[in-house]
Tab-separated table of C-alpha atoms and ligand atoms in Angstrom:
chain	number	residue	atom	x	y	z
A	1	MET	CA	27.438	84.108	8.364
A	2	THR	CA	26.345	87.529	7.188
A	3	GLN	CA	23.445	87.376	4.752
A	4	PRO	CA	23.118	89.729	1.758
A	5	VAL	CA	20.839	92.740	2.370
A	6	PRO	CA	17.377	92.058	0.896
A	7	PRO	CA	15.380	94.584	-1.165
A	8	ARG	CA	13.599	97.095	1.091
A	9	ALA	CA	10.217	98.800	0.674
A	10	LEU	CA	8.330	101.385	2.725
A	11	THR	CA	4.590	101.769	3.177
A	12	ILE	CA	3.226	105.136	4.299
A	13	ALA	CA	-0.245	104.099	5.402
A	14	GLY	CA	-2.893	103.675	8.069
A	15	SER	CA	-3.204	100.755	10.470
A	16	ASP	CA	-6.165	98.365	10.031
A	17	SER	CA	-6.742	96.685	13.404
A	18	GLY	CA	-8.456	93.820	11.533
A	19	GLY	CA	-5.233	93.078	9.651
A	20	GLY	CA	-6.760	92.736	6.171
A	21	ALA	CA	-5.980	96.159	4.671
A	22	GLY	CA	-3.776	99.149	5.392
A	23	LEU	CA	-0.177	98.817	6.475
A	24	GLN	CA	-0.796	95.289	7.770
A	25	ALA	CA	-1.774	94.189	4.232
A	26	ASP	CA	1.262	95.979	2.842
A	27	LEU	CA	3.739	94.387	5.256
A	28	LYS	CA	2.279	90.900	4.706
A	29	THR	CA	2.497	91.450	0.953
A	30	PHE	CA	6.088	92.678	1.209
A	31	LEU	CA	6.970	89.526	3.149
A	32	ALA	CA	5.224	87.281	0.624
A	33	CYS	CA	7.117	89.057	-2.164
A	34	GLY	CA	10.514	88.594	-0.489
A	35	VAL	CA	11.065	92.209	0.512
A	36	HIS	CA	11.989	93.713	3.903
A	37	GLY	CA	8.956	95.882	4.765
A	38	MET	CA	9.019	99.144	6.727
A	39	SER	CA	6.150	101.421	7.735
A	40	ALA	CA	5.445	105.087	8.405
A	41	VAL	CA	2.064	105.087	10.190
A	42	THR	CA	-0.328	107.898	9.220
A	43	ALA	CA	-3.426	106.959	11.217
A	44	VAL	CA	-4.771	104.259	13.499
A	45	THR	CA	-8.176	102.938	12.476
A	46	VAL	CA	-10.555	101.023	14.728
A	47	GLN	CA	-11.722	98.421	12.255
A	48	ASN	CA	-13.051	94.904	11.789
A	49	SER	CA	-14.825	93.006	9.021
A	50	LEU	CA	-17.911	95.225	9.483
A	51	GLY	CA	-16.142	98.524	8.836
A	52	VAL	CA	-14.177	101.410	10.300
A	53	SER	CA	-15.791	102.833	13.460
A	54	GLU	CA	-13.233	105.608	14.084
A	55	PHE	CA	-9.666	106.670	13.412
A	56	HIS	CA	-6.986	108.808	15.001
A	57	GLU	CA	-4.405	110.698	12.941
A	58	ILE	CA	-0.700	110.636	13.757
A	59	PRO	CA	0.771	114.196	13.942
A	60	ALA	CA	2.133	115.171	10.505
A	61	HIS	CA	5.674	115.834	11.780
A	62	LEU	CA	5.822	112.272	13.193
A	63	VAL	CA	4.799	110.806	9.841
A	64	ALA	CA	7.582	112.782	8.163
A	65	ALA	CA	10.079	111.764	10.865
A	66	GLN	CA	9.291	108.054	10.393
A	67	ILE	CA	9.994	108.359	6.663
A	68	GLU	CA	13.222	110.293	7.178
A	69	SER	CA	14.416	107.874	9.864
A	70	VAL	CA	14.259	104.790	7.640
A	71	VAL	CA	15.264	106.448	4.365
A	72	THR	CA	18.437	107.962	5.814
A	73	ASP	CA	19.587	104.864	7.712
A	74	ILE	CA	18.120	101.679	6.219
A	75	GLY	CA	17.474	102.832	2.663
A	76	VAL	CA	14.231	102.480	0.734
A	77	GLY	CA	14.202	100.789	-2.682
A	78	ALA	CA	10.587	101.781	-3.356
A	79	ALA	CA	7.767	103.367	-1.351
A	80	LYS	CA	3.981	103.476	-1.509
A	81	THR	CA	1.195	105.444	0.130
A	82	GLY	CA	-2.189	104.194	1.333
A	83	MET	CA	-4.578	105.926	3.769
A	84	LEU	CA	-3.204	109.435	4.353
A	85	ALA	CA	-6.119	110.912	6.337
A	86	SER	CA	-5.453	114.675	6.176
A	87	ALA	CA	-4.062	117.562	4.131
A	88	GLU	CA	-1.397	118.273	6.785
A	89	ILE	CA	-0.107	114.687	6.648
A	90	ILE	CA	-0.043	114.705	2.829
A	91	ALA	CA	1.866	118.018	2.721
A	92	ALA	CA	4.445	116.673	5.215
A	93	ILE	CA	4.867	113.466	3.159
A	94	ALA	CA	5.253	115.438	-0.086
A	95	ASP	CA	7.920	117.701	1.487
A	96	THR	CA	9.872	114.727	2.830
A	97	VAL	CA	9.610	112.456	-0.214
A	98	GLU	CA	10.651	115.330	-2.488
A	99	ARG	CA	13.551	116.454	-0.276
A	100	LEU	CA	14.933	112.918	0.167
A	101	GLY	CA	14.298	111.908	-3.459
A	102	VAL	CA	12.294	108.792	-2.540
A	103	THR	CA	11.671	106.882	-5.775
A	104	PRO	CA	10.038	104.820	-7.234
A	105	PHE	CA	6.996	106.183	-5.413
A	106	VAL	CA	3.567	104.544	-5.766
A	107	VAL	CA	0.543	106.623	-4.731
A	108	ASP	CA	-2.645	104.657	-4.064
A	109	PRO	CA	-5.112	107.524	-3.499
A	110	VAL	CA	-7.240	105.816	-0.851
A	111	ALA	CA	-10.407	107.820	-0.126
A	112	ALA	CA	-12.824	105.362	1.487
A	113	SER	CA	-13.164	101.716	2.498
A	114	GLN	CA	-15.311	99.256	0.572
A	115	HIS	CA	-17.931	99.793	3.272
A	116	GLY	CA	-17.947	103.493	2.349
A	117	ASP	CA	-16.229	104.660	5.524
A	118	PRO	CA	-14.143	107.780	4.795
A	119	LEU	CA	-10.355	107.412	5.169
A	120	LEU	CA	-9.424	110.849	3.793
A	121	ARG	CA	-10.774	114.241	4.791
A	122	PRO	CA	-12.590	115.893	1.832
A	123	ASP	CA	-10.390	119.008	2.108
A	124	ALA	CA	-7.288	116.844	1.474
A	125	LEU	CA	-8.145	116.004	-2.159
A	126	ASP	CA	-6.590	119.189	-3.502
A	127	VAL	CA	-3.193	118.715	-1.823
A	128	LEU	CA	-3.218	115.032	-2.769
A	129	THR	CA	-3.428	115.818	-6.481
A	130	ARG	CA	-1.418	119.069	-6.398
A	131	ARG	CA	1.506	117.981	-4.191
A	132	LEU	CA	1.675	114.164	-4.214
A	133	PHE	CA	0.606	113.206	-7.761
A	134	PRO	CA	3.521	115.067	-9.447
A	135	LEU	CA	5.963	113.063	-7.286
A	136	ALA	CA	4.359	109.713	-8.148
A	137	THR	CA	5.969	107.140	-10.406
A	138	LEU	CA	2.563	105.440	-10.496
A	139	VAL	CA	-0.960	106.215	-9.255
A	140	THR	CA	-3.443	103.363	-8.716
A	141	PRO	CA	-6.973	104.742	-8.188
A	142	ASN	CA	-10.145	102.674	-8.425
A	143	LEU	CA	-13.179	103.962	-10.321
A	144	GLY	CA	-14.690	105.753	-7.317
A	145	GLU	CA	-11.403	107.530	-6.597
A	146	ILE	CA	-11.058	108.521	-10.278
A	147	LYS	CA	-14.493	110.178	-10.170
A	148	LEU	CA	-13.552	111.985	-6.969
A	149	LEU	CA	-10.127	113.137	-8.207
A	150	THR	CA	-10.817	113.953	-11.859
A	151	GLY	CA	-14.593	114.077	-12.278
A	152	VAL	CA	-14.357	111.394	-15.011
A	153	GLU	CA	-17.012	108.709	-14.700
A	154	VAL	CA	-15.920	105.335	-16.082
A	155	ARG	CA	-18.983	103.322	-17.172
A	156	SER	CA	-17.386	100.957	-19.683
A	157	ARG	CA	-14.020	99.698	-20.854
A	158	ALA	CA	-14.036	102.429	-23.516
A	159	ASP	CA	-13.891	105.130	-20.798
A	160	LEU	CA	-10.648	103.814	-19.251
A	161	ARG	CA	-8.480	105.833	-21.650
A	162	ALA	CA	-10.186	109.172	-20.821
A	163	ALA	CA	-9.733	108.426	-17.126
A	164	ALA	CA	-6.037	107.675	-17.639
A	165	ASP	CA	-5.539	110.935	-19.569
A	166	ALA	CA	-7.215	112.930	-16.792
A	167	LEU	CA	-4.977	111.267	-14.199
A	168	LEU	CA	-1.774	111.802	-16.221
A	169	ALA	CA	-2.681	115.508	-16.547
A	170	LEU	CA	-2.212	115.695	-12.751
A	171	GLY	CA	1.477	114.826	-13.101
A	172	PRO	CA	2.250	111.171	-12.274
A	173	ARG	CA	4.575	109.318	-14.625
A	174	TRP	CA	2.256	106.305	-14.997
A	175	ALA	CA	-1.441	105.740	-14.247
A	176	LEU	CA	-3.067	102.394	-13.561
A	177	VAL	CA	-6.833	102.649	-14.017
A	178	LYS	CA	-8.403	99.751	-12.143
A	179	GLY	CA	-11.524	98.603	-13.974
A	180	GLY	CA	-12.310	95.875	-11.463
A	181	HIS	CA	-15.662	97.397	-10.538
A	182	LEU	CA	-16.950	97.267	-14.142
A	183	ASP	CA	-19.221	94.399	-15.232
A	184	GLY	CA	-17.938	91.583	-17.436
A	185	PRO	CA	-16.212	88.210	-17.235
A	186	GLU	CA	-12.778	89.832	-16.977
A	187	SER	CA	-11.353	92.468	-14.644
A	188	VAL	CA	-9.398	94.740	-17.005
A	189	ASP	CA	-6.980	97.413	-15.813
A	190	LEU	CA	-5.311	99.958	-18.104
A	191	LEU	CA	-1.708	100.996	-17.504
A	192	THR	CA	-0.295	103.954	-19.442
A	193	ASP	CA	2.310	106.713	-19.360
A	194	GLY	CA	0.676	108.508	-22.286
A	195	ASN	CA	2.861	106.728	-24.864
A	196	THR	CA	2.766	103.065	-23.952
A	197	GLU	CA	-0.664	101.583	-23.242
A	198	ILE	CA	-0.986	98.147	-21.648
A	199	GLU	CA	-4.253	96.319	-20.941
A	200	LEU	CA	-4.034	93.939	-18.004
A	201	PRO	CA	-6.907	91.445	-18.051
A	202	ALA	CA	-7.537	88.952	-15.265
A	203	PRO	CA	-10.423	86.512	-14.788
A	204	ARG	CA	-13.135	87.942	-12.534
A	205	ILE	CA	-13.331	86.034	-9.254
A	206	THR	CA	-16.713	86.076	-7.528
A	207	THR	CA	-16.239	86.683	-3.819
A	208	ASP	CA	-17.362	89.211	-1.197
A	209	HIS	CA	-14.050	88.853	0.589
A	210	THR	CA	-11.878	91.418	-1.171
A	211	HIS	CA	-11.001	93.594	1.822
A	212	GLY	CA	-7.511	95.004	1.252
A	213	SER	CA	-7.308	94.121	-2.448
A	214	GLY	CA	-6.355	97.655	-3.540
A	215	ASP	CA	-3.607	97.939	-0.918
A	216	THR	CA	-2.304	94.510	-1.895
A	217	LEU	CA	-2.041	95.365	-5.606
A	218	ALA	CA	-0.152	98.583	-4.836
A	219	SER	CA	2.166	96.957	-2.290
A	220	ALA	CA	2.954	93.921	-4.471
A	221	THR	CA	3.794	96.334	-7.301
A	222	THR	CA	5.982	98.343	-4.901
A	223	ALA	CA	7.749	95.151	-3.791
A	224	ALA	CA	8.526	94.313	-7.425
A	225	LEU	CA	9.860	97.845	-7.983
A	226	ALA	CA	12.086	97.436	-4.888
A	227	ARG	CA	13.355	94.202	-6.451
A	228	GLY	CA	14.383	96.165	-9.539
A	229	TYR	CA	11.659	95.358	-12.080
A	230	ASP	CA	10.706	98.145	-14.470
A	231	LEU	CA	7.300	99.681	-13.997
A	232	PRO	CA	5.179	97.688	-16.502
A	233	ALA	CA	6.744	94.415	-15.304
A	234	ALA	CA	6.200	95.403	-11.662
A	235	VAL	CA	2.527	96.187	-12.256
A	236	ALA	CA	2.043	92.873	-14.090
A	237	LEU	CA	3.618	91.049	-11.124
A	238	GLY	CA	1.494	93.093	-8.693
A	239	LYS	CA	-1.651	92.184	-10.561
A	240	ARG	CA	-0.672	88.513	-10.616
A	241	PHE	CA	-0.071	88.596	-6.856
A	242	VAL	CA	-3.406	90.256	-6.035
A	243	THR	CA	-5.317	87.937	-8.377
A	244	GLY	CA	-3.896	84.976	-6.455
A	245	ALA	CA	-4.684	86.680	-3.146
A	246	VAL	CA	-8.315	87.309	-4.190
A	247	ALA	CA	-8.591	83.676	-5.327
A	248	HIS	CA	-7.398	82.667	-1.829
A	249	SER	CA	-9.552	85.180	0.098
A	250	PHE	CA	-11.448	83.859	3.091
A	251	PRO	CA	-14.379	84.771	5.365
A	252	LEU	CA	-13.452	86.399	8.664
A	253	GLY	CA	-15.837	87.961	11.176
A	254	ALA	CA	-19.432	88.742	10.207
A	255	GLY	CA	-18.638	91.052	7.277
A	256	LEU	CA	-16.122	91.301	4.451
A	257	GLY	CA	-13.125	88.993	4.783
A	258	PRO	CA	-9.608	89.742	3.548
A	259	VAL	CA	-7.670	88.607	0.522
A	260	GLY	CA	-5.199	85.807	1.303
A	261	HIS	CA	-1.811	87.467	1.515
A	262	PHE	CA	0.029	84.243	2.309
A	263	TRP	CA	-1.209	82.261	-0.691
A	264	ARG	CA	2.303	81.821	-2.078
A	265	ILE	CA	3.834	80.886	1.268
A	266	ARG	CA	3.723	77.143	1.874
A	267	ASP	CA	1.689	75.799	4.797
A	268	TRP	CA	3.999	75.605	7.784
A	269	PRO	CA	3.340	71.936	8.687
A	270	GLU	CA	4.889	70.991	5.331
A	271	GLU	CA	8.073	72.757	6.313
A	272	THR	CA	8.791	70.534	9.318
Q	301	LIG	N1	-8.263	100.602	6.257
Q	301	LIG	C1	-7.130	101.122	5.842
Q	301	LIG	C2	-6.171	101.603	6.885
Q	301	LIG	C3	-6.854	101.201	4.466
Q	301	LIG	O1	-5.700	101.729	4.041
Q	301	LIG	C4	-7.798	100.728	3.516
Q	301	LIG	C5	-7.558	100.790	2.093
Q	301	LIG	O2	-6.605	101.319	1.622
Q	301	LIG	C6	-8.993	100.214	4.008
Q	301	LIG	C7	-9.173	100.161	5.366
Q	301	LIG	C8	-10.085	99.770	3.125
Q	301	LIG	O3	-9.843	98.589	2.512
Q	301	LIG	P1	-10.988	97.995	1.583
Q	301	LIG	O4	-11.555	99.135	0.814
Q	301	LIG	O5	-10.269	97.024	0.717
Q	301	LIG	O6	-11.998	97.369	2.473
């Protein structure tokens, strides 16, 4: 019997050989959120729990061709970006996403790993904000990325609004300012489009094993958008998914372990 076509989502991101972040995190999250996941690979990182030792960029025209191939045949209900590596790759993505009208479009402006390993060339920041941000339905930077992109330093919850304004001035429809690196018993994010302002608190979970948490929030939000939720509802669902994944994170290797992407999927022995 023919099954109905499920919602479909595309990640435009780098590969993490360790499987905790990057497009692997996105595809696992899409699966856990009931969405058919597709990928346009931007770069291949050599990576484990101790960090990124090197990466190789995919030629920009091949990144664009991957996007075009799936958009024109399979159809993409929502797309997100992660590690984009270079200015050439970002320009090719912007051209393609704009030409094909890919929307909703979530831009997670990944600049470096939690270990501090660079994932974006410094000369790519300008094209990221100038070309990609105006196409974004939502941008999801962390505090370090906000400083890098806007110059705004967020030291307390009171600074979240100024950061959001600086991000919205770059052209995205919505900005999610992730306050997770601030101190306090709660991890508060601010979501705004300049009119509506929504605070998203979540209990702070103490763990070192948060590798891939940013990718997972953005991809769970993208999955919800592909399922047809409006943006504030999708972000709330994304945050709920990543909070559960952080609560189910686990040690792996000698360094930082990943969040648990399969926390909502039942253990397979129970299925038999
Ligand atoms: N590797 C890739 C390919 C990524 O896209 C990312 C984050 O987006 C990372 C590594 C870093 O993940 P984290 O900062 O959570 O360790």
